Coordinates of C-alpha atoms in Angstrom, one line a residue:
X1 CA 25.2 -77.9 -68.9
X2 CA 25.2 -74.0 -68.6
X3 CA 24.5 -73.4 -72.2
X4 CA 21.4 -76.0 -72.1
X5 CA 19.8 -74.1 -68.9
X6 CA 20.3 -70.8 -70.3
X7 CA 18.3 -71.6 -73.4
X8 CA 15.3 -73.0 -71.5
X9 CA 14.0 -70.0 -70.2
X10 CA 13.9 -68.4 -73.7
X11 CA 12.1 -71.3 -75.1
X12 CA 9.6 -71.2 -72.3
X13 CA 8.8 -67.9 -72.8
X14 CA 8.6 -67.9 -76.8
X15 CA 6.1 -70.8 -76.1
X16 CA 4.2 -69.0 -73.6
X17 CA 3.5 -66.2 -75.5
X18 CA 1.5 -66.5 -78.8
X19 CA 1.5 -64.5 -81.7
X20 CA -1.1 -61.8 -81.8
X21 CA -3.2 -61.5 -84.6
X22 CA -2.4 -58.3 -86.5
X23 CA -4.6 -54.9 -85.2
X24 CA -5.8 -57.0 -82.3
X25 CA -3.9 -54.5 -79.6
X26 CA -5.8 -51.2 -81.2
X27 CA -8.6 -52.7 -81.1
X28 CA -8.3 -53.2 -77.0
X29 CA -6.9 -50.1 -76.3
X30 CA -10.6 -48.6 -78.1
X31 CA -12.3 -50.6 -76.5
X32 CA -11.0 -49.8 -73.0
X33 CA -11.0 -46.2 -73.6
X34 CA -14.6 -46.2 -74.9
X35 CA -15.3 -47.4 -71.7
X36 CA -14.1 -45.2 -69.8
X37 CA -15.2 -42.1 -71.7
X38 CA -19.1 -43.9 -71.3
X39 CA -18.3 -43.8 -67.6
X40 CA -16.8 -40.1 -67.1
X41 CA -20.4 -39.1 -69.5
X42 CA -22.5 -41.2 -67.3
X43 CA -21.0 -39.7 -63.9
X44 CA -20.6 -36.0 -65.6
X45 CA -24.3 -34.5 -64.7
X46 CA -25.8 -31.0 -64.7
X47 CA -25.8 -28.9 -62.0
X48 CA -29.1 -28.7 -60.6
X49 CA -30.3 -25.3 -59.9
X50 CA -32.0 -26.2 -56.8
X51 CA -29.9 -28.5 -54.9
X52 CA -31.8 -30.4 -51.8
X53 CA -29.4 -28.3 -49.5
X54 CA -31.1 -25.5 -51.2
X55 CA -34.7 -27.0 -50.1
X56 CA -33.2 -27.8 -46.7
X57 CA -31.9 -24.3 -45.8
X58 CA -35.1 -22.4 -47.2
X59 CA -37.6 -24.9 -45.0
X60 CA -35.7 -24.1 -42.3
X61 CA -36.2 -19.9 -42.8
X62 CA -39.5 -21.1 -43.7
X63 CA -40.2 -22.6 -40.4
X64 CA -38.8 -19.8 -38.3
X65 CA -40.6 -16.9 -40.3
X66 CA -43.9 -18.0 -40.6
X67 CA -44.0 -18.8 -36.4
X68 CA -42.9 -15.4 -35.9
X69 CA -45.2 -13.7 -38.2
X70 CA -48.1 -15.5 -36.9
X71 CA -47.0 -15.1 -33.4
X72 CA -46.0 -11.6 -32.8
X73 CA -49.5 -10.1 -34.3
X74 CA -51.1 -12.5 -31.6
X75 CA -48.6 -11.0 -29.0
X76 CA -49.7 -7.3 -30.0
X77 CA -53.3 -8.1 -30.1
X78 CA -53.1 -9.2 -26.4
X79 CA -50.8 -6.6 -24.9
X80 CA -53.4 -4.0 -26.9
X81 CA -56.5 -6.0 -25.3
X82 CA -55.2 -5.5 -21.9
X83 CA -54.4 -2.0 -22.2
X84 CA -57.4 -0.9 -23.8
X85 CA -60.1 -3.4 -22.0
X86 CA -61.7 -0.9 -19.7
X87 CA -62.4 1.5 -23.0
X88 CA -63.7 -0.9 -25.1
X89 CA -65.9 -1.8 -21.7
X90 CA -66.6 2.1 -21.3
X91 CA -68.0 2.4 -24.7
X92 CA -70.1 -0.5 -24.6
X93 CA -68.4 -2.8 -27.6
X94 CA -69.4 -6.3 -27.7
X95 CA -67.4 -9.0 -27.8
X96 CA -68.0 -9.5 -31.2
X97 CA -67.2 -5.8 -32.6
X98 CA -64.0 -6.5 -30.2
X99 CA -63.1 -9.7 -32.1
X100 CA -63.9 -8.0 -35.2
X101 CA -61.9 -5.2 -35.0
X102 CA -59.0 -7.3 -34.1
X103 CA -59.5 -9.6 -37.3
X104 CA -59.2 -6.5 -39.3
X105 CA -56.0 -5.4 -37.5
X106 CA -54.0 -8.6 -38.1
X107 CA -53.1 -7.1 -42.0
X108 CA -51.5 -3.9 -40.7
X109 CA -50.0 -5.7 -37.8
X110 CA -48.5 -8.1 -40.1
X111 CA -47.2 -6.3 -42.5
X112 CA -44.8 -4.3 -40.0
X113 CA -43.8 -7.5 -38.2
X114 CA -42.7 -8.5 -41.3
X115 CA -38.8 -6.9 -41.3
X116 CA -38.7 -8.4 -37.7
X117 CA -39.9 -12.3 -38.6
X118 CA -37.1 -12.0 -41.9
X119 CA -34.5 -11.0 -39.2
X120 CA -35.5 -13.3 -36.6
X121 CA -35.8 -16.4 -39.1
X122 CA -32.6 -15.2 -40.8
X123 CA -30.6 -15.0 -37.7
X124 CA -31.8 -18.7 -35.9
X125 CA -31.6 -20.3 -39.2
X126 CA -28.5 -20.0 -40.0
X127 CA -26.9 -19.9 -36.2
X128 CA -28.5 -23.4 -36.4
X129 CA -26.6 -24.4 -39.0
X130 CA -23.1 -22.6 -37.8
X131 CA -23.5 -24.2 -34.4
X132 CA -24.2 -27.7 -35.4
X133 CA -21.4 -27.2 -38.0
X134 CA -23.5 -27.8 -41.2
X135 CA -21.9 -24.4 -42.5
X136 CA -18.4 -25.9 -41.7
X137 CA -19.3 -29.0 -43.6
X138 CA -20.6 -26.6 -46.8
X139 CA -17.9 -25.1 -47.2
X140 CA -15.6 -28.6 -46.9
X141 CA -17.2 -29.4 -49.6
X142 CA -16.3 -26.6 -51.7
X143 CA -19.7 -24.6 -51.3
X144 CA -19.1 -20.7 -50.2
X145 CA -21.2 -19.2 -47.5
X146 CA -22.8 -16.3 -50.1
X147 CA -24.1 -20.0 -51.9
X148 CA -24.9 -21.5 -48.7
X149 CA -27.4 -18.4 -47.6
X150 CA -28.7 -18.0 -51.1
X151 CA -32.2 -19.2 -50.1
X152 CA -32.4 -17.1 -47.1
X153 CA -31.9 -13.6 -49.3
X154 CA -34.8 -15.5 -51.8
X155 CA -36.9 -16.5 -49.3
X156 CA -36.6 -12.1 -48.0
X157 CA -37.8 -11.5 -51.6
X158 CA -40.7 -13.7 -51.4
X159 CA -41.3 -11.8 -48.1
X160 CA -40.5 -8.8 -49.5
X161 CA -43.5 -9.9 -52.1
X162 CA -45.9 -10.7 -49.5
X163 CA -45.2 -7.3 -47.6
X164 CA -46.2 -5.5 -51.1
X165 CA -49.6 -7.5 -50.9
X166 CA -50.4 -7.1 -47.3
X167 CA -49.7 -3.7 -47.7
X168 CA -52.7 -3.1 -49.8
X169 CA -55.1 -4.9 -48.1
X170 CA -54.5 -3.9 -44.5
X171 CA -55.7 0.0 -45.5
X172 CA -59.7 -0.9 -46.2
X173 CA -59.0 -3.7 -42.6
X174 CA -58.0 -0.6 -40.8
X175 CA -60.6 1.5 -42.4
X176 CA -63.4 -0.9 -41.7
X177 CA -61.9 -1.5 -38.1
X178 CA -61.7 2.3 -37.3
X179 CA -65.7 2.5 -38.6
X180 CA -66.8 -0.5 -35.9
X181 CA -64.7 1.2 -33.1
X182 CA -66.3 4.7 -34.4
X183 CA -70.0 3.0 -34.4
X184 CA -69.8 3.4 -30.5
X185 CA -68.1 6.4 -29.9
X186 CA -68.8 8.8 -32.7
X187 CA -71.3 11.9 -30.6
X188 CA -74.6 12.0 -30.2
X189 CA -74.7 15.3 -32.4
X190 CA -72.9 14.1 -34.9
X191 CA -70.7 17.3 -35.1
X192 CA -67.3 18.1 -36.4
X193 CA -65.5 21.6 -36.0
X194 CA -62.8 24.0 -37.1
X195 CA -61.3 21.1 -39.9
X196 CA -60.2 21.2 -43.3
X197 CA -61.1 18.9 -45.8
X198 CA -59.2 18.3 -49.4
X199 CA -60.9 17.0 -52.3
X200 CA -59.6 15.0 -55.1
X201 CA -60.0 17.7 -57.7
X202 CA -57.8 19.9 -55.6
X203 CA -59.8 21.9 -54.0
X204 CA -59.9 22.6 -50.5
X205 CA -62.3 23.5 -47.1
X206 CA -62.3 24.9 -44.0
X207 CA -65.5 24.5 -42.2
X208 CA -65.5 26.1 -38.6
X209 CA -68.8 24.0 -38.0
X210 CA -70.6 20.9 -39.7
X211 CA -74.2 19.1 -38.3
X212 CA -74.6 15.8 -39.4
X213 CA -77.7 15.2 -38.2
X214 CA -79.5 18.9 -39.7
X215 CA -77.6 18.5 -42.9
X216 CA -75.5 22.2 -42.5
X217 CA -72.1 23.9 -42.2
X218 CA -71.2 27.2 -40.6
X219 CA -68.3 29.5 -41.8
X220 CA -67.5 27.5 -44.8
X221 CA -64.1 28.7 -47.3
X222 CA -63.3 27.3 -50.4
X223 CA -60.6 27.3 -52.3
X224 CA -59.2 26.5 -55.4
X225 CA -55.6 27.5 -56.6
X226 CA -54.8 29.1 -59.6
X227 CA -53.3 27.0 -63.0
X228 CA -51.9 28.4 -66.2
X229 CA -55.6 27.5 -67.5
X230 CA -58.1 28.5 -65.2
X231 CA -57.9 31.3 -62.8
X232 CA -58.1 30.9 -58.6
X233 CA -61.4 31.0 -56.9
X234 CA -62.2 31.7 -53.4
X235 CA -66.1 31.4 -51.8
X236 CA -66.4 32.3 -48.0
X237 CA -69.7 31.7 -47.2
X238 CA -71.9 32.2 -43.3
X239 CA -73.9 29.1 -43.8
X240 CA -74.3 26.4 -46.2
X241 CA -77.3 23.6 -46.3
X242 CA -77.5 20.2 -47.8
X243 CA -79.8 19.5 -50.4
X244 CA -80.1 16.2 -52.2
X245 CA -80.7 16.8 -55.8
X246 CA -78.7 20.0 -56.0
X247 CA -75.5 20.1 -53.5
X248 CA -75.0 22.1 -50.8
X249 CA -76.7 26.2 -51.4
X250 CA -74.3 29.1 -50.0
X251 CA -75.6 31.8 -48.0
X252 CA -74.5 35.5 -47.3
X253 CA -71.1 35.5 -48.8
X254 CA -68.6 36.3 -51.3
X255 CA -67.2 35.0 -54.7
X256 CA -63.5 36.0 -55.3
X257 CA -62.1 35.5 -58.6
X258 CA -58.1 35.7 -59.1
X259 CA -56.8 35.5 -62.7
X260 CA -53.6 36.9 -61.6
X261 CA -51.6 37.8 -58.9
X262 CA -52.8 41.6 -58.6
X263 CA -56.8 41.2 -60.2
X264 CA -58.9 40.1 -57.7
X265 CA -63.0 40.4 -58.7
X266 CA -65.5 40.1 -56.1
X267 CA -68.8 39.1 -56.6
X268 CA -71.2 38.9 -53.3
X269 CA -74.0 36.7 -53.1
X270 CA -77.1 35.9 -51.0
X271 CA -77.3 32.8 -52.1
X272 CA -75.5 30.3 -55.0
X273 CA -75.0 26.8 -55.0
X274 CA -71.6 25.2 -56.0
X275 CA -71.8 22.5 -58.7
X276 CA -68.3 21.1 -57.6
X277 CA -69.1 21.0 -53.7
X278 CA -70.7 17.4 -54.0
X279 CA -69.5 15.7 -50.9
X280 CA -72.4 15.1 -48.3
X281 CA -72.2 15.9 -44.9
X282 CA -71.9 12.3 -43.6
X283 CA -68.7 12.5 -46.3
X284 CA -67.5 14.9 -44.6
X285 CA -68.3 13.9 -41.2
X286 CA -66.2 10.8 -42.2
X287 CA -63.6 12.3 -44.8
X288 CA -60.6 12.5 -42.4
X289 CA -58.2 9.4 -42.8
X290 CA -54.8 8.1 -41.1
X291 CA -52.2 7.1 -43.8
X292 CA -52.7 3.7 -42.6
X293 CA -56.5 4.1 -43.8
X294 CA -55.3 4.7 -47.5
X295 CA -53.5 2.4 -50.3
X296 CA -50.2 3.6 -51.9
X297 CA -52.0 5.1 -54.9
X298 CA -55.4 6.6 -52.9
X299 CA -52.8 8.2 -50.7
X300 CA -50.6 9.6 -53.9
X301 CA -53.7 11.1 -54.9
X302 CA -54.8 12.5 -51.7
X303 CA -51.4 13.9 -51.7
X304 CA -51.6 15.8 -55.1
X305 CA -54.8 17.1 -54.0
X306 CA -53.4 18.7 -50.8
X307 CA -50.5 19.9 -52.4
X308 CA -52.9 21.7 -55.2
X309 CA -54.6 23.5 -51.8
X310 CA -51.0 24.5 -51.0
X311 CA -50.9 21.8 -47.4
X312 CA -48.0 21.1 -46.1
X313 CA -47.6 17.1 -47.2
X314 CA -44.5 15.8 -46.0
X315 CA -45.4 13.5 -43.4
X316 CA -47.8 12.4 -45.7
X317 CA -44.9 11.8 -48.3
X318 CA -42.8 9.7 -45.7
X319 CA -45.7 7.7 -44.7
X320 CA -46.4 7.0 -48.4
X321 CA -43.3 5.9 -49.3
X322 CA -42.7 3.8 -46.5
X323 CA -45.3 1.7 -47.6
X324 CA -42.5 0.3 -50.3
X325 CA -39.6 0.9 -47.6
X326 CA -40.4 -1.1 -45.2
X327 CA -41.3 -4.4 -47.3
X328 CA -38.2 -3.9 -49.1
X329 CA -36.3 -4.0 -45.5
X330 CA -36.9 -7.7 -45.5
X331 CA -34.1 -8.1 -48.2
X332 CA -32.2 -5.7 -46.4
X333 CA -32.6 -7.6 -43.1
X334 CA -31.5 -10.8 -44.1
X335 CA -28.5 -9.6 -45.7
X336 CA -27.5 -7.9 -42.5
X337 CA -28.3 -10.8 -40.4
X338 CA -26.7 -13.8 -42.3
X339 CA -23.3 -12.5 -41.5
X340 CA -24.2 -11.5 -38.2
X341 CA -25.7 -15.0 -37.1
X342 CA -22.3 -17.1 -38.1
X343 CA -20.8 -15.0 -35.4
X344 CA -23.8 -16.9 -32.8
X345 CA -22.4 -20.4 -32.3
X346 CA -20.8 -19.8 -28.8
X347 CA -24.1 -17.8 -27.6
X348 CA -26.3 -20.0 -29.1
X349 CA -30.2 -19.1 -28.8
X350 CA -29.9 -16.3 -26.2
X351 CA -27.1 -14.6 -28.4
X352 CA -29.6 -14.9 -31.1
X353 CA -32.6 -13.4 -29.5
X354 CA -30.3 -10.6 -28.9
X355 CA -29.2 -9.8 -32.1
X356 CA -33.0 -9.9 -33.4
X357 CA -34.6 -7.9 -30.7
X358 CA -31.7 -5.3 -30.8
X359 CA -31.6 -4.6 -34.5
X360 CA -35.5 -4.5 -34.3
X361 CA -35.6 -2.1 -31.8
X362 CA -32.9 0.1 -33.8
X363 CA -34.2 0.1 -36.6
X364 CA -37.6 1.1 -35.5
X365 CA -36.2 3.8 -33.5
X366 CA -34.7 5.2 -36.7
X367 CA -37.8 4.6 -38.7
X368 CA -39.3 6.9 -36.4
X369 CA -36.4 9.4 -36.2
X370 CA -36.2 9.6 -39.8
X371 CA -40.4 10.4 -40.0
X372 CA -39.5 13.2 -38.0
X373 CA -36.8 14.3 -39.6
X374 CA -38.8 14.1 -43.3
X375 CA -41.9 15.3 -41.6
X376 CA -39.9 18.5 -40.7
X377 CA -39.2 19.0 -43.8
X378 CA -35.1 18.8 -43.0
X379 CA -34.1 16.4 -45.5
X380 CA -36.8 15.0 -48.7
X381 CA -39.3 12.9 -47.9
X382 CA -38.6 10.4 -49.6
X383 CA -34.4 10.2 -48.5
X384 CA -36.3 9.9 -45.3
X385 CA -38.3 6.8 -45.8
X386 CA -35.2 4.9 -47.1
X387 CA -32.7 6.4 -45.0
X388 CA -32.6 3.4 -42.6
X389 CA -32.7 1.0 -45.2
X390 CA -29.5 2.9 -46.7
X391 CA -27.9 2.7 -43.4
X392 CA -29.0 -0.7 -42.8
X393 CA -28.1 -1.7 -46.4
X394 CA -24.3 -0.4 -46.2
X395 CA -23.6 -1.9 -42.6
X396 CA -24.7 -5.4 -44.3
X397 CA -22.4 -5.1 -47.1
X398 CA -19.8 -4.5 -45.0
X399 CA -20.3 -7.4 -43.0
X400 CA -20.8 -9.8 -46.0
X401 CA -17.6 -8.7 -47.4
X402 CA -15.6 -9.5 -44.2
X403 CA -17.5 -12.8 -43.5
X404 CA -15.1 -16.2 -44.0
X405 CA -16.7 -17.4 -47.6

């Protein structure tokens, strides 16, 4: 009884599992692994260089950046208008002249505001991401803080490029603005007293009296520094008259030719024409330009001419290098503000405003201090222009190294 009961399951088991054809099992196994590998290939997609998260972070930065970039200049214009309204009324400037002068003021104001706009956009965008735990969520998904703020750094480079472009458009606009304001404020005699003028050829002119209306000058000295190829030259005359065809006729003076340090040939004259003195009376009247009215190339040429005449150009060199240093500040200030903004979760918007305004004020003070130091020759003018960026850059690297990634 027991034996027949024990043998039944084996018979049923042997009948339930039929014999498989030869080679069928490897075929099934191969088919299964092929399906798995094809599924893995389909799910293994190449990583995108620009992700939706990058676009989101960059768009938030750009929104705050452009609002600040356009809002700050308007605020500056309103403050300047309130301050100078009485002066404009006294000078009898029309509404069109005032409006046009502020239109030409926009490029220079935007150029100076660019670092502050970059800082505000960096601090407010990243502090918002931190407050709503978006930075934490990105870290939890395997995205480091450095990768998360990469779009912000990229946008700061865009701001730097924008600054270099605007920096070249600002000087001509500043010159037009000054021309509009001088149109009403110029003296009716069109006279200028006791000034120096350096030409692009390396000559230095010292004129004691210039009358544009009568086209004459009183007491003029023309100096040309000695070089290896030509001797030094000094012309001193009591008076000069402008003639349209021949230029300036200099009267009653002396011509000094200085080939060496110990040799001086002097020739007295009653009247001579200087063919290299080609600037008219109107050009001499308008020759005095501020560094903000010259582009980087024009200011470089002007500095070389002043250096050839022996003038002190340290302050001008600082102003020239700032035309490059201020746009680069956009990148430095973004590196500084990004790790600092992560600590603003508790403070909120007020903390972000405090950080941005405080940093902007400190940075502007640093620029003024370094301009004074570089202009007085305490340190190199070029180093003085870059010193604020160097100091802020060092602090930015320390903050980036200490941030939790």
